[in-house]
């Protein structure tokens, strides 16, 4: 292993069982075991809803064993290469700053997804069923060092901090890809349901920069305050006080439309896991509208066949985004100065971060390794 003064041991926050707090431990620094592996010194690691779901035991068989290091959205600096690095590993020299998503570690290159070229280059797919995911099926970023697959990463621009970059590698690329799945042109209407959360607040900024007319919907004081703090052009809706039909009527009035079938939004993105949120979003759509589902509640969503049949509503799902989408999104975020509304914590305060997350006040929570 070709290294840049890497210590033999590191600090890491680990889960030792489901539904228990994280424990700060000293562990051996992970070793490289593939030509595509690179070792990064973690500079920042985001906490995602999926981390909470994983810790609650709702993503079995993940983690595959305990103790487990979480976080699948991280940013860091390359500090080691394997003795014989692949072209991908060699393309990120020691000292390169990178953003790393969860999916796409050690993909097989031979399965249907890897060969299809549907999203990524032929031979690599972050949907590969044989690959692993940082922070989920393998150790992730709540540690001083992490081994990642060089084929996963996006090189960060000098203008982007690690704290900005980490949430972009999951929340950012997921909502960016969801907006792309909406297939909208500048001036068309999109609704973001759950707009004040980690994905939502980034989505509002992306949508603004894309020239979309955005309806931001949430139903809690903290997240709504996050939405207001962004200063975007979005129409902000408190779903507790305003019905979906009232929103549609207002949109119709703004668009000078009187035919109910043609009133409403062109697309909506569903971020919360509640059935009420799903139904609220679908009701906002004009006929022939598109509903993009990002969340995955354990019991799923109930979809009205009448909406599908009589209104021709389409429902699709989206997962993360390809390598090229990640790179495109990072460049777009840097160009438009898009960053998550976030709060930072030191590694040893991870359990305080989790307590804050459980309050549901919106935005992103990030471990900043520069804090002590």
PDB file of N, CA and C in Angstrom, residues 90-173:
ATOM      1  N   UNK A  90      -5.623   5.294  -9.997  1.00  0.00           N
ATOM      2  CA  UNK A  90      -4.531   6.173 -10.394  1.00  0.00           C
ATOM      3  C   UNK A  90      -4.986   7.546 -10.829  1.00  0.00           C
ATOM      4  N   UNK A  91      -6.275   7.663 -11.195  1.00  0.00           N
ATOM      5  CA  UNK A  91      -6.789   8.953 -11.676  1.00  0.00           C
ATOM      6  C   UNK A  91      -7.089   9.918 -10.531  1.00  0.00           C
ATOM      7  N   UNK A  92      -7.015   9.436  -9.286  1.00  0.00           N
ATOM      8  CA  UNK A  92      -7.224  10.300  -8.122  1.00  0.00           C
ATOM      9  C   UNK A  92      -5.964  10.245  -7.252  1.00  0.00           C
ATOM     10  N   UNK A  93      -4.967  11.048  -7.558  1.00  0.00           N
ATOM     11  CA  UNK A  93      -3.691  10.989  -6.851  1.00  0.00           C
ATOM     12  C   UNK A  93      -3.848  11.289  -5.362  1.00  0.00           C
ATOM     13  N   UNK A  94      -2.858  10.873  -4.592  1.00  0.00           N
ATOM     14  CA  UNK A  94      -2.826  11.214  -3.176  1.00  0.00           C
ATOM     15  C   UNK A  94      -2.896  12.730  -3.035  1.00  0.00           C
ATOM     16  N   UNK A  95      -3.747  13.172  -2.119  1.00  0.00           N
ATOM     17  CA  UNK A  95      -3.977  14.601  -1.933  1.00  0.00           C
ATOM     18  C   UNK A  95      -5.228  15.113  -2.614  1.00  0.00           C
ATOM     19  N   UNK A  96      -5.847  14.288  -3.478  1.00  0.00           N
ATOM     20  CA  UNK A  96      -7.078  14.693  -4.164  1.00  0.00           C
ATOM     21  C   UNK A  96      -8.256  14.678  -3.191  1.00  0.00           C
ATOM     22  N   UNK A  97      -9.072  15.718  -3.248  1.00  0.00           N
ATOM     23  CA  UNK A  97     -10.273  15.779  -2.417  1.00  0.00           C
ATOM     24  C   UNK A  97     -11.448  15.187  -3.198  1.00  0.00           C
ATOM     25  N   UNK A  98     -12.190  14.269  -2.564  1.00  0.00           N
ATOM     26  CA  UNK A  98     -13.261  13.573  -3.269  1.00  0.00           C
ATOM     27  C   UNK A  98     -14.531  13.523  -2.434  1.00  0.00           C
ATOM     28  N   UNK A  99     -15.656  13.423  -3.135  1.00  0.00           N
ATOM     29  CA  UNK A  99     -16.937  13.128  -2.514  1.00  0.00           C
ATOM     30  C   UNK A  99     -17.292  11.690  -2.820  1.00  0.00           C
ATOM     31  N   UNK A 100     -17.863  10.993  -1.832  1.00  0.00           N
ATOM     32  CA  UNK A 100     -18.095   9.553  -1.968  1.00  0.00           C
ATOM     33  C   UNK A 100     -19.538   9.212  -1.589  1.00  0.00           C
ATOM     34  N   UNK A 101     -20.306   8.627  -2.507  1.00  0.00           N
ATOM     35  CA  UNK A 101     -21.660   8.168  -2.170  1.00  0.00           C
ATOM     36  C   UNK A 101     -21.632   6.790  -1.537  1.00  0.00           C
ATOM     37  N   UNK A 102     -22.793   6.276  -1.192  1.00  0.00           N
ATOM     38  CA  UNK A 102     -22.867   4.968  -0.559  1.00  0.00           C
ATOM     39  C   UNK A 102     -22.685   3.820  -1.530  1.00  0.00           C
ATOM     40  N   UNK A 103     -23.459   3.829  -2.594  1.00  0.00           N
ATOM     41  CA  UNK A 103     -23.538   2.660  -3.454  1.00  0.00           C
ATOM     42  C   UNK A 103     -22.377   2.593  -4.446  1.00  0.00           C
ATOM     43  N   UNK A 104     -22.084   1.354  -4.892  1.00  0.00           N
ATOM     44  CA  UNK A 104     -21.134   1.155  -5.973  1.00  0.00           C
ATOM     45  C   UNK A 104     -19.757   0.691  -5.561  1.00  0.00           C
ATOM     46  N   UNK A 105     -19.613   0.122  -4.336  1.00  0.00           N
ATOM     47  CA  UNK A 105     -18.315  -0.379  -3.899  1.00  0.00           C
ATOM     48  C   UNK A 105     -18.138  -1.818  -4.369  1.00  0.00           C
ATOM     49  N   UNK A 106     -17.068  -2.079  -5.112  1.00  0.00           N
ATOM     50  CA  UNK A 106     -16.735  -3.410  -5.614  1.00  0.00           C
ATOM     51  C   UNK A 106     -17.884  -4.044  -6.396  1.00  0.00           C
ATOM     52  N   UNK A 107     -18.433  -3.311  -7.348  1.00  0.00           N
ATOM     53  CA  UNK A 107     -19.461  -3.896  -8.217  1.00  0.00           C
ATOM     54  C   UNK A 107     -18.830  -4.995  -9.062  1.00  0.00           C
ATOM     55  N   UNK A 108     -19.659  -5.927  -9.538  1.00  0.00           N
ATOM     56  CA  UNK A 108     -19.118  -7.122 -10.183  1.00  0.00           C
ATOM     57  C   UNK A 108     -18.689  -6.893 -11.627  1.00  0.00           C
ATOM     58  N   UNK A 109     -19.358  -5.978 -12.318  1.00  0.00           N
ATOM     59  CA  UNK A 109     -19.007  -5.693 -13.706  1.00  0.00           C
ATOM     60  C   UNK A 109     -19.594  -6.657 -14.711  1.00  0.00           C
ATOM     61  N   UNK A 110     -20.270  -7.718 -14.258  1.00  0.00           N
ATOM     62  CA  UNK A 110     -20.752  -8.740 -15.189  1.00  0.00           C
ATOM     63  C   UNK A 110     -22.250  -8.990 -15.114  1.00  0.00           C
ATOM     64  N   UNK A 111     -22.948  -8.451 -14.114  1.00  0.00           N
ATOM     65  CA  UNK A 111     -24.386  -8.699 -13.985  1.00  0.00           C
ATOM     66  C   UNK A 111     -25.170  -7.858 -14.995  1.00  0.00           C
ATOM     67  N   UNK A 112     -26.471  -8.072 -15.014  1.00  0.00           N
ATOM     68  CA  UNK A 112     -27.337  -7.316 -15.940  1.00  0.00           C
ATOM     69  C   UNK A 112     -27.170  -5.817 -15.769  1.00  0.00           C
ATOM     70  N   UNK A 113     -27.215  -5.344 -14.508  1.00  0.00           N
ATOM     71  CA  UNK A 113     -27.124  -3.909 -14.284  1.00  0.00           C
ATOM     72  C   UNK A 113     -25.787  -3.350 -14.757  1.00  0.00           C
ATOM     73  N   UNK A 114     -24.703  -4.048 -14.454  1.00  0.00           N
ATOM     74  CA  UNK A 114     -23.388  -3.558 -14.849  1.00  0.00           C
ATOM     75  C   UNK A 114     -23.206  -3.567 -16.365  1.00  0.00           C
ATOM     76  N   UNK A 115     -23.793  -4.548 -17.043  1.00  0.00           N
ATOM     77  CA  UNK A 115     -23.639  -4.661 -18.491  1.00  0.00           C
ATOM     78  C   UNK A 115     -24.616  -3.796 -19.277  1.00  0.00           C
ATOM     79  N   UNK A 116     -25.694  -3.361 -18.619  1.00  0.00           N
ATOM     80  CA  UNK A 116     -26.788  -2.725 -19.362  1.00  0.00           C
ATOM     81  C   UNK A 116     -26.447  -1.336 -19.863  1.00  0.00           C
ATOM     82  N   UNK A 117     -25.627  -0.597 -19.099  1.00  0.00           N
ATOM     83  CA  UNK A 117     -25.351   0.782 -19.488  1.00  0.00           C
ATOM     84  C   UNK A 117     -26.550   1.685 -19.353  1.00  0.00           C
ATOM     85  N   UNK A 118     -27.545   1.265 -18.544  1.00  0.00           N
ATOM     86  CA  UNK A 118     -28.760   2.062 -18.402  1.00  0.00           C
ATOM     87  C   UNK A 118     -28.484   3.408 -17.740  1.00  0.00           C
ATOM     88  N   UNK A 119     -27.593   3.437 -16.755  1.00  0.00           N
ATOM     89  CA  UNK A 119     -27.306   4.672 -16.031  1.00  0.00           C
ATOM     90  C   UNK A 119     -25.820   5.007 -16.030  1.00  0.00           C
ATOM     91  N   UNK A 120     -24.966   3.986 -15.836  1.00  0.00           N
ATOM     92  CA  UNK A 120     -23.527   4.185 -15.769  1.00  0.00           C
ATOM     93  C   UNK A 120     -22.862   3.606 -17.013  1.00  0.00           C
ATOM     94  N   UNK A 121     -21.558   3.760 -17.071  1.00  0.00           N
ATOM     95  CA  UNK A 121     -20.799   3.151 -18.156  1.00  0.00           C
ATOM     96  C   UNK A 121     -20.927   1.634 -18.074  1.00  0.00           C
ATOM     97  N   UNK A 122     -20.864   0.983 -19.237  1.00  0.00           N
ATOM     98  CA  UNK A 122     -20.929  -0.470 -19.268  1.00  0.00           C
ATOM     99  C   UNK A 122     -19.768  -1.031 -18.446  1.00  0.00           C
ATOM    100  N   UNK A 123     -20.099  -1.975 -17.550  1.00  0.00           N
ATOM    101  CA  UNK A 123     -19.094  -2.569 -16.684  1.00  0.00           C
ATOM    102  C   UNK A 123     -19.124  -2.035 -15.270  1.00  0.00           C
ATOM    103  N   UNK A 124     -19.947  -1.008 -15.026  1.00  0.00           N
ATOM    104  CA  UNK A 124     -20.051  -0.456 -13.680  1.00  0.00           C
ATOM    105  C   UNK A 124     -21.466   0.066 -13.480  1.00  0.00           C
ATOM    106  N   UNK A 125     -22.082  -0.308 -12.377  1.00  0.00           N
ATOM    107  CA  UNK A 125     -23.402   0.224 -12.044  1.00  0.00           C
ATOM    108  C   UNK A 125     -23.558   0.283 -10.535  1.00  0.00           C
ATOM    109  N   UNK A 126     -24.012   1.442 -10.033  1.00  0.00           N
ATOM    110  CA  UNK A 126     -24.247   1.493  -8.588  1.00  0.00           C
ATOM    111  C   UNK A 126     -25.527   0.776  -8.193  1.00  0.00           C
ATOM    112  N   UNK A 127     -26.236   0.209  -9.164  1.00  0.00           N
ATOM    113  CA  UNK A 127     -27.376  -0.673  -8.865  1.00  0.00           C
ATOM    114  C   UNK A 127     -26.964  -2.149  -8.836  1.00  0.00           C
ATOM    115  N   UNK A 128     -25.693  -2.423  -9.017  1.00  0.00           N
ATOM    116  CA  UNK A 128     -25.208  -3.811  -9.035  1.00  0.00           C
ATOM    117  C   UNK A 128     -25.620  -4.518  -7.750  1.00  0.00           C
ATOM    118  N   UNK A 129     -26.337  -5.645  -7.855  1.00  0.00           N
ATOM    119  CA  UNK A 129     -26.777  -6.361  -6.638  1.00  0.00           C
ATOM    120  C   UNK A 129     -25.631  -7.057  -5.912  1.00  0.00           C
ATOM    121  N   UNK A 130     -24.481  -7.159  -6.570  1.00  0.00           N
ATOM    122  CA  UNK A 130     -23.334  -7.830  -5.965  1.00  0.00           C
ATOM    123  C   UNK A 130     -22.349  -6.847  -5.335  1.00  0.00           C
ATOM    124  N   UNK A 131     -22.586  -5.543  -5.528  1.00  0.00           N
ATOM    125  CA  UNK A 131     -21.728  -4.541  -4.922  1.00  0.00           C
ATOM    126  C   UNK A 131     -22.147  -4.246  -3.490  1.00  0.00           C
ATOM    127  N   UNK A 132     -21.290  -3.534  -2.791  1.00  0.00           N
ATOM    128  CA  UNK A 132     -21.559  -3.151  -1.410  1.00  0.00           C
ATOM    129  C   UNK A 132     -21.826  -1.655  -1.338  1.00  0.00           C
ATOM    130  N   UNK A 133     -22.309  -1.217  -0.178  1.00  0.00           N
ATOM    131  CA  UNK A 133     -22.624   0.191   0.029  1.00  0.00           C
ATOM    132  C   UNK A 133     -21.905   0.695   1.274  1.00  0.00           C
ATOM    133  N   UNK A 134     -21.132   1.762   1.104  1.00  0.00           N
ATOM    134  CA  UNK A 134     -20.471   2.377   2.247  1.00  0.00           C
ATOM    135  C   UNK A 134     -21.501   2.730   3.318  1.00  0.00           C
ATOM    136  N   UNK A 135     -21.195   2.409   4.553  1.00  0.00           N
ATOM    137  CA  UNK A 135     -22.063   2.779   5.670  1.00  0.00           C
ATOM    138  C   UNK A 135     -23.273   1.904   5.862  1.00  0.00           C
ATOM    139  N   UNK A 136     -23.529   0.988   4.922  1.00  0.00           N
ATOM    140  CA  UNK A 136     -24.696   0.103   5.016  1.00  0.00           C
ATOM    141  C   UNK A 136     -24.254  -1.354   5.063  1.00  0.00           C
ATOM    142  N   UNK A 137     -23.760  -1.876   3.943  1.00  0.00           N
ATOM    143  CA  UNK A 137     -23.287  -3.259   3.916  1.00  0.00           C
ATOM    144  C   UNK A 137     -21.790  -3.355   4.168  1.00  0.00           C
ATOM    145  N   UNK A 138     -21.106  -2.220   4.253  1.00  0.00           N
ATOM    146  CA  UNK A 138     -19.707  -2.162   4.684  1.00  0.00           C
ATOM    147  C   UNK A 138     -19.533  -0.904   5.526  1.00  0.00           C
ATOM    148  N   UNK A 139     -18.385  -0.795   6.166  1.00  0.00           N
ATOM    149  CA  UNK A 139     -18.149   0.368   7.002  1.00  0.00           C
ATOM    150  C   UNK A 139     -18.107   1.655   6.189  1.00  0.00           C
ATOM    151  N   UNK A 140     -18.564   2.740   6.828  1.00  0.00           N
ATOM    152  CA  UNK A 140     -18.674   4.016   6.145  1.00  0.00           C
ATOM    153  C   UNK A 140     -17.825   5.109   6.751  1.00  0.00           C
ATOM    154  N   UNK A 141     -18.418   6.306   6.834  1.00  0.00           N
ATOM    155  CA  UNK A 141     -17.646   7.510   7.060  1.00  0.00           C
ATOM    156  C   UNK A 141     -17.574   8.084   8.456  1.00  0.00           C
ATOM    157  N   UNK A 142     -18.225   7.476   9.444  1.00  0.00           N
ATOM    158  CA  UNK A 142     -18.122   8.004  10.807  1.00  0.00           C
ATOM    159  C   UNK A 142     -16.824   7.515  11.441  1.00  0.00           C
ATOM    160  N   UNK A 143     -15.720   7.815  10.791  1.00  0.00           N
ATOM    161  CA  UNK A 143     -14.402   7.366  11.218  1.00  0.00           C
ATOM    162  C   UNK A 143     -13.360   8.297  10.623  1.00  0.00           C
ATOM    163  N   UNK A 144     -12.160   8.221  11.154  1.00  0.00           N
ATOM    164  CA  UNK A 144     -11.101   9.093  10.646  1.00  0.00           C
ATOM    165  C   UNK A 144     -10.637   8.685   9.255  1.00  0.00           C
ATOM    166  N   UNK A 145     -10.769   7.375   8.930  1.00  0.00           N
ATOM    167  CA  UNK A 145     -10.342   6.884   7.619  1.00  0.00           C
ATOM    168  C   UNK A 145     -11.388   5.916   7.074  1.00  0.00           C
ATOM    169  N   UNK A 146     -11.461   5.820   5.744  1.00  0.00           N
ATOM    170  CA  UNK A 146     -12.394   4.890   5.109  1.00  0.00           C
ATOM    171  C   UNK A 146     -11.815   4.416   3.787  1.00  0.00           C
ATOM    172  N   UNK A 147     -12.027   3.139   3.487  1.00  0.00           N
ATOM    173  CA  UNK A 147     -11.674   2.587   2.178  1.00  0.00           C
ATOM    174  C   UNK A 147     -12.885   2.729   1.265  1.00  0.00           C
ATOM    175  N   UNK A 148     -12.665   3.303   0.086  1.00  0.00           N
ATOM    176  CA  UNK A 148     -13.744   3.472  -0.885  1.00  0.00           C
ATOM    177  C   UNK A 148     -13.259   3.001  -2.255  1.00  0.00           C
ATOM    178  N   UNK A 149     -14.194   2.839  -3.161  1.00  0.00           N
ATOM    179  CA  UNK A 149     -13.900   2.407  -4.525  1.00  0.00           C
ATOM    180  C   UNK A 149     -13.634   3.648  -5.375  1.00  0.00           C
ATOM    181  N   UNK A 150     -12.477   3.714  -5.999  1.00  0.00           N
ATOM    182  CA  UNK A 150     -12.118   4.898  -6.791  1.00  0.00           C
ATOM    183  C   UNK A 150     -13.112   5.155  -7.909  1.00  0.00           C
ATOM    184  N   UNK A 151     -13.826   4.129  -8.343  1.00  0.00           N
ATOM    185  CA  UNK A 151     -14.804   4.308  -9.416  1.00  0.00           C
ATOM    186  C   UNK A 151     -16.065   5.015  -8.936  1.00  0.00           C
ATOM    187  N   UNK A 152     -16.247   5.085  -7.615  1.00  0.00           N
ATOM    188  CA  UNK A 152     -17.428   5.741  -7.040  1.00  0.00           C
ATOM    189  C   UNK A 152     -17.310   7.252  -7.002  1.00  0.00           C
ATOM    190  N   UNK A 153     -16.122   7.767  -6.868  1.00  0.00           N
ATOM    191  CA  UNK A 153     -15.936   9.104  -6.325  1.00  0.00           C
ATOM    192  C   UNK A 153     -16.092  10.208  -7.366  1.00  0.00           C
ATOM    193  N   UNK A 154     -16.347  11.411  -6.854  1.00  0.00           N
ATOM    194  CA  UNK A 154     -16.343  12.627  -7.672  1.00  0.00           C
ATOM    195  C   UNK A 154     -15.273  13.554  -7.103  1.00  0.00           C
ATOM    196  N   UNK A 155     -14.401  14.045  -7.962  1.00  0.00           N
ATOM    197  CA  UNK A 155     -13.381  14.994  -7.526  1.00  0.00           C
ATOM    198  C   UNK A 155     -14.067  16.319  -7.188  1.00  0.00           C
ATOM    199  N   UNK A 156     -13.696  16.889  -6.053  1.00  0.00           N
ATOM    200  CA  UNK A 156     -14.344  18.113  -5.590  1.00  0.00           C
ATOM    201  C   UNK A 156     -13.621  19.348  -6.108  1.00  0.00           C
ATOM    202  N   UNK A 157     -14.362  20.363  -6.504  1.00  0.00           N
ATOM    203  CA  UNK A 157     -13.718  21.624  -6.890  1.00  0.00           C
ATOM    204  C   UNK A 157     -13.108  22.302  -5.666  1.00  0.00           C
ATOM    205  N   UNK A 158     -12.088  23.108  -5.904  1.00  0.00           N
ATOM    206  CA  UNK A 158     -11.404  23.785  -4.800  1.00  0.00           C
ATOM    207  C   UNK A 158     -12.342  24.676  -4.004  1.00  0.00           C
ATOM    208  N   UNK A 159     -13.377  25.186  -4.649  1.00  0.00           N
ATOM    209  CA  UNK A 159     -14.290  26.121  -3.987  1.00  0.00           C
ATOM    210  C   UNK A 159     -15.256  25.454  -3.028  1.00  0.00           C
ATOM    211  N   UNK A 160     -15.334  24.113  -3.054  1.00  0.00           N
ATOM    212  CA  UNK A 160     -16.335  23.388  -2.266  1.00  0.00           C
ATOM    213  C   UNK A 160     -15.710  22.777  -1.022  1.00  0.00           C
ATOM    214  N   UNK A 161     -16.251  23.103   0.145  1.00  0.00           N
ATOM    215  CA  UNK A 161     -15.748  22.528   1.390  1.00  0.00           C
ATOM    216  C   UNK A 161     -16.252  21.102   1.560  1.00  0.00           C
ATOM    217  N   UNK A 162     -15.579  20.366   2.428  1.00  0.00           N
ATOM    218  CA  UNK A 162     -16.001  18.992   2.714  1.00  0.00           C
ATOM    219  C   UNK A 162     -17.379  18.961   3.356  1.00  0.00           C
ATOM    220  N   UNK A 163     -17.676  19.912   4.232  1.00  0.00           N
ATOM    221  CA  UNK A 163     -18.982  19.957   4.895  1.00  0.00           C
ATOM    222  C   UNK A 163     -20.087  20.219   3.882  1.00  0.00           C
ATOM    223  N   UNK A 164     -19.803  21.015   2.858  1.00  0.00           N
ATOM    224  CA  UNK A 164     -20.762  21.223   1.773  1.00  0.00           C
ATOM    225  C   UNK A 164     -20.902  19.973   0.923  1.00  0.00           C
ATOM    226  N   UNK A 165     -19.775  19.321   0.644  1.00  0.00           N
ATOM    227  CA  UNK A 165     -19.768  18.200  -0.292  1.00  0.00           C
ATOM    228  C   UNK A 165     -20.434  16.951   0.261  1.00  0.00           C
ATOM    229  N   UNK A 166     -20.218  16.639   1.547  1.00  0.00           N
ATOM    230  CA  UNK A 166     -20.708  15.366   2.087  1.00  0.00           C
ATOM    231  C   UNK A 166     -22.211  15.170   1.866  1.00  0.00           C
ATOM    232  N   UNK A 167     -23.074  16.130   2.225  1.00  0.00           N
ATOM    233  CA  UNK A 167     -24.510  15.908   1.990  1.00  0.00           C
ATOM    234  C   UNK A 167     -24.876  15.795   0.507  1.00  0.00           C
ATOM    235  N   UNK A 168     -24.054  16.356  -0.354  1.00  0.00           N
ATOM    236  CA  UNK A 168     -24.355  16.284  -1.776  1.00  0.00           C
ATOM    237  C   UNK A 168     -24.212  14.869  -2.324  1.00  0.00           C
ATOM    238  N   UNK A 169     -23.369  14.037  -1.686  1.00  0.00           N
ATOM    239  CA  UNK A 169     -23.089  12.724  -2.245  1.00  0.00           C
ATOM    240  C   UNK A 169     -24.218  11.720  -2.049  1.00  0.00           C
ATOM    241  N   UNK A 170     -25.180  12.045  -1.198  1.00  0.00           N
ATOM    242  CA  UNK A 170     -26.394  11.227  -1.082  1.00  0.00           C
ATOM    243  C   UNK A 170     -27.617  12.099  -1.297  1.00  0.00           C
ATOM    244  N   UNK A 171     -27.876  12.993  -0.336  1.00  0.00           N
ATOM    245  CA  UNK A 171     -29.055  13.857  -0.448  1.00  0.00           C
ATOM    246  C   UNK A 171     -29.026  14.653  -1.750  1.00  0.00           C
ATOM    247  N   UNK A 172     -27.869  15.230  -2.067  1.00  0.00           N
ATOM    248  CA  UNK A 172     -27.773  16.086  -3.245  1.00  0.00           C
ATOM    249  C   UNK A 172     -27.991  15.351  -4.542  1.00  0.00           C
ATOM    250  N   UNK A 173     -27.268  14.249  -4.744  1.00  0.00           N
ATOM    251  CA  UNK A 173     -27.391  13.538  -6.012  1.00  0.00           C
ATOM    252  C   UNK A 173     -28.754  12.863  -6.131  1.00  0.00           C
TER     253      UNK A 173
END
